[in-house]
Every structure is written in structure tokens, then in C-alpha cells.
Tab-separated table of N, CA and C in Angstrom:
chain	number	residue	atom	x	y	z
M	1	UNK	N	176.647	75.452	105.111
M	1	UNK	CA	177.529	76.174	106.002
M	1	UNK	C	178.436	77.131	105.248
M	2	UNK	N	178.958	76.688	104.124
M	2	UNK	CA	179.919	77.514	103.406
M	2	UNK	C	179.261	78.791	102.886
M	3	UNK	N	178.024	78.720	102.466
M	3	UNK	CA	177.309	79.892	101.971
M	3	UNK	C	176.433	80.522	103.034
M	4	UNK	N	176.825	80.418	104.289
M	4	UNK	CA	176.007	80.878	105.405
M	4	UNK	C	175.720	82.365	105.386
M	5	UNK	N	176.651	83.148	104.889
M	5	UNK	CA	176.450	84.591	104.846
M	5	UNK	C	175.338	84.960	103.869
M	6	UNK	N	175.271	84.246	102.748
M	6	UNK	CA	174.211	84.494	101.779
M	6	UNK	C	172.854	84.092	102.366
M	7	UNK	N	172.837	83.007	103.103
M	7	UNK	CA	171.608	82.566	103.762
M	7	UNK	C	171.189	83.596	104.805
M	8	UNK	N	172.144	84.129	105.564
M	8	UNK	CA	171.845	85.146	106.563
M	8	UNK	C	171.224	86.388	105.930
M	9	UNK	N	171.772	86.818	104.806
M	9	UNK	CA	171.215	87.977	104.096
M	9	UNK	C	169.790	87.697	103.624
M	10	UNK	N	169.579	86.527	103.055
M	10	UNK	CA	168.254	86.174	102.542
M	10	UNK	C	167.242	86.064	103.675
M	11	UNK	N	167.633	85.442	104.789
M	11	UNK	CA	166.725	85.285	105.918
M	11	UNK	C	166.385	86.640	106.533
M	12	UNK	N	167.370	87.547	106.587
M	12	UNK	CA	167.086	88.867	107.162
M	12	UNK	C	166.062	89.616	106.314
M	13	UNK	N	166.139	89.474	104.997
M	13	UNK	CA	165.162	90.139	104.127
M	13	UNK	C	163.783	89.503	104.306
M	14	UNK	N	163.734	88.182	104.376
M	14	UNK	CA	162.460	87.486	104.536
M	14	UNK	C	161.804	87.870	105.863
M	15	UNK	N	162.578	87.886	106.940
M	15	UNK	CA	162.040	88.244	108.252
M	15	UNK	C	161.545	89.678	108.246
M	16	UNK	N	162.308	90.557	107.627
M	16	UNK	CA	161.920	91.971	107.592
M	16	UNK	C	160.603	92.162	106.840
M	17	UNK	N	160.460	91.522	105.684
M	17	UNK	CA	159.255	91.684	104.866
M	17	UNK	C	158.046	91.085	105.573
M	18	UNK	N	158.189	89.886	106.126
M	18	UNK	CA	157.065	89.238	106.798
M	18	UNK	C	156.645	90.049	108.031
M	19	UNK	N	157.631	90.496	108.806
M	19	UNK	CA	157.314	91.279	109.997
M	19	UNK	C	156.606	92.580	109.633
M	20	UNK	N	157.064	93.246	108.581
M	20	UNK	CA	156.450	94.515	108.189
M	20	UNK	C	155.036	94.317	107.676
M	21	UNK	N	154.814	93.223	106.942
M	21	UNK	CA	153.467	92.969	106.416
M	21	UNK	C	152.494	92.563	107.517
M	22	UNK	N	152.965	91.820	108.522
M	22	UNK	CA	152.070	91.348	109.578
M	22	UNK	C	151.823	92.403	110.659
M	23	UNK	N	152.872	93.098	111.075
M	23	UNK	CA	152.743	93.996	112.212
M	23	UNK	C	152.872	95.470	111.844
M	24	UNK	N	153.436	95.772	110.690
M	24	UNK	CA	153.660	97.158	110.314
M	24	UNK	C	154.919	97.744	110.937
M	25	UNK	N	155.681	96.929	111.657
M	25	UNK	CA	156.923	97.368	112.294
M	25	UNK	C	158.100	96.627	111.696
M	26	UNK	N	159.251	97.246	111.744
M	26	UNK	CA	160.464	96.640	111.199
M	26	UNK	C	161.274	95.983	112.312
M	27	UNK	N	161.923	94.880	111.984
M	27	UNK	CA	162.807	94.200	112.926
M	27	UNK	C	164.166	94.878	112.919
M	28	UNK	N	164.672	95.182	111.739
M	28	UNK	CA	165.955	95.846	111.563
M	28	UNK	C	165.711	97.274	111.094
M	29	UNK	N	166.728	98.104	111.146
M	29	UNK	CA	166.570	99.481	110.683
M	29	UNK	C	166.344	99.545	109.184
M	30	UNK	N	167.050	98.721	108.447
M	30	UNK	CA	166.931	98.680	106.988
M	30	UNK	C	166.624	97.254	106.592
M	31	UNK	N	166.480	97.024	105.316
M	31	UNK	CA	166.079	95.706	104.854
M	31	UNK	C	167.182	94.661	104.981
M	32	UNK	N	168.399	94.985	104.540
M	32	UNK	CA	169.468	93.998	104.534
M	32	UNK	C	170.459	94.256	105.654
M	33	UNK	N	171.241	93.224	105.974
M	33	UNK	CA	172.242	93.357	107.034
M	33	UNK	C	173.319	94.366	106.679
M	34	UNK	N	173.679	94.430	105.406
M	34	UNK	CA	174.742	95.349	104.990
M	34	UNK	C	174.291	96.801	105.193
M	35	UNK	N	173.099	97.117	104.779
M	35	UNK	CA	172.626	98.502	104.931
M	35	UNK	C	172.373	98.838	106.396
M	36	UNK	N	171.985	97.852	107.194
M	36	UNK	CA	171.851	98.067	108.615
M	36	UNK	C	173.198	98.395	109.232
M	37	UNK	N	174.251	97.717	108.768
M	37	UNK	CA	175.596	97.993	109.261
M	37	UNK	C	176.032	99.396	108.906
M	38	UNK	N	175.654	99.868	107.732
M	38	UNK	CA	175.977	101.235	107.341
M	38	UNK	C	175.263	102.230	108.243
M	39	UNK	N	174.034	101.914	108.640
M	39	UNK	CA	173.289	102.784	109.539
M	39	UNK	C	173.913	102.856	110.925
M	40	UNK	N	174.636	101.807	111.310
M	40	UNK	CA	175.307	101.787	112.609
M	40	UNK	C	176.579	102.623	112.614
M	41	UNK	N	176.983	103.114	111.443
M	41	UNK	CA	178.151	103.964	111.378
M	41	UNK	C	179.416	103.267	110.913
M	42	UNK	N	179.306	102.006	110.511
M	42	UNK	CA	180.483	101.300	110.015
M	42	UNK	C	180.816	101.805	108.620
M	43	UNK	N	182.103	101.892	108.306
M	43	UNK	CA	182.510	102.262	106.951
M	43	UNK	C	182.419	101.021	106.064
M	44	UNK	N	182.430	101.267	104.775
M	44	UNK	CA	182.301	100.151	103.847
M	44	UNK	C	183.451	99.152	103.956
M	45	UNK	N	184.726	99.595	104.085
M	45	UNK	CA	185.795	98.606	104.275
M	45	UNK	C	185.629	97.774	105.546
M	46	UNK	N	185.124	98.374	106.629
M	46	UNK	CA	184.879	97.607	107.848
M	46	UNK	C	183.835	96.521	107.623
M	47	UNK	N	182.782	96.862	106.909
M	47	UNK	CA	181.721	95.888	106.628
M	47	UNK	C	182.258	94.746	105.781
M	48	UNK	N	183.020	95.089	104.746
M	48	UNK	CA	183.558	94.057	103.843
M	48	UNK	C	184.508	93.136	104.587
M	49	UNK	N	185.391	93.694	105.403
M	49	UNK	CA	186.345	92.865	106.137
M	49	UNK	C	185.622	91.968	107.145
M	50	UNK	N	184.637	92.503	107.833
M	50	UNK	CA	183.899	91.678	108.807
M	50	UNK	C	183.111	90.578	108.130
M	51	UNK	N	182.528	90.868	106.977
M	51	UNK	CA	181.802	89.837	106.251
M	51	UNK	C	182.769	88.803	105.677
M	52	UNK	N	183.978	89.201	105.289
M	52	UNK	CA	184.995	88.237	104.856
M	52	UNK	C	185.351	87.300	106.004
M	53	UNK	N	185.544	87.867	107.178
M	53	UNK	CA	185.893	87.046	108.335
M	53	UNK	C	184.787	86.048	108.634
M	54	UNK	N	183.545	86.504	108.608
M	54	UNK	CA	182.414	85.606	108.847
M	54	UNK	C	182.372	84.504	107.781
M	55	UNK	N	182.626	84.861	106.522
M	55	UNK	CA	182.612	83.891	105.438
M	55	UNK	C	183.716	82.863	105.606
M	56	UNK	N	184.905	83.315	105.989
M	56	UNK	CA	186.027	82.374	106.181
M	56	UNK	C	185.728	81.430	107.329
M	57	UNK	N	185.199	81.942	108.421
M	57	UNK	CA	184.873	81.090	109.563
M	57	UNK	C	183.816	80.060	109.172
M	58	UNK	N	182.778	80.487	108.476
M	58	UNK	CA	181.736	79.550	108.048
M	58	UNK	C	182.278	78.532	107.042
M	59	UNK	N	183.176	78.965	106.159
M	59	UNK	CA	183.785	78.035	105.205
M	59	UNK	C	184.636	77.002	105.935
M	60	UNK	N	185.399	77.422	106.933
M	60	UNK	CA	186.215	76.472	107.700
M	60	UNK	C	185.342	75.500	108.479
M	61	UNK	N	184.250	75.986	109.031
M	61	UNK	CA	183.332	75.094	109.741
M	61	UNK	C	182.722	74.086	108.761
M	62	UNK	N	182.326	74.571	107.600
M	62	UNK	CA	181.764	73.673	106.602
M	62	UNK	C	182.758	72.644	106.103
M	63	UNK	N	183.977	73.066	105.880
M	63	UNK	CA	185.004	72.118	105.425
M	63	UNK	C	185.427	71.153	106.517
M	64	UNK	N	185.348	71.571	107.775
M	64	UNK	CA	185.722	70.676	108.865
M	64	UNK	C	184.689	69.583	109.094
M	65	UNK	N	183.480	69.757	108.572
M	65	UNK	CA	182.454	68.741	108.742
M	65	UNK	C	182.524	67.656	107.680
M	66	UNK	N	183.416	67.838	106.697
M	66	UNK	CA	183.568	66.818	105.667
M	66	UNK	C	184.171	65.547	106.269
M	67	UNK	N	183.687	64.437	105.827
M	67	UNK	CA	184.216	63.185	106.321
M	67	UNK	C	185.277	62.696	105.335
M	68	UNK	N	186.504	62.778	105.757
M	68	UNK	CA	187.611	62.336	104.915
M	68	UNK	C	187.995	60.915	105.290
M	69	UNK	N	188.344	60.127	104.270
M	69	UNK	CA	188.722	58.746	104.537
M	69	UNK	C	190.178	58.550	104.367
């Protein structure tokens, strides 16, 4: 959970490559989520801040699942 953003990036690349090899069509505009976000017109600071927010939320979810005694 804590590294969910890295998993999301890796899965998006895997899906894109497999889809392109099997069908010849792309699922996303570009290979990675970050470059797709740039294609949507987001500025680099917007992308970084949004990915920070996603990382913090996933980190909090991951830490909340810990069983404390």
C-alpha cells in the first residue's frame, strides 16, 4: 500500500506494452502515467503535487492497516 504509486506506474507500463503487442493499439496516450498527465495539459508542479497527495493517502492507508498492540 505504501508504495502504491510505484506499483501504479509499473502496472501502467506493463498494460501499455502488452496491449500494444497484442492489439497494436495503446491504452494510454503515452507509456507512463506521468507523461500521460503532461499530455493532458497539467504542469509539472501540478503533477508532482497530485502524486504527493496520492502517495500520502496511500501511506496513511498502509499505516492504518498495521496492527498495534
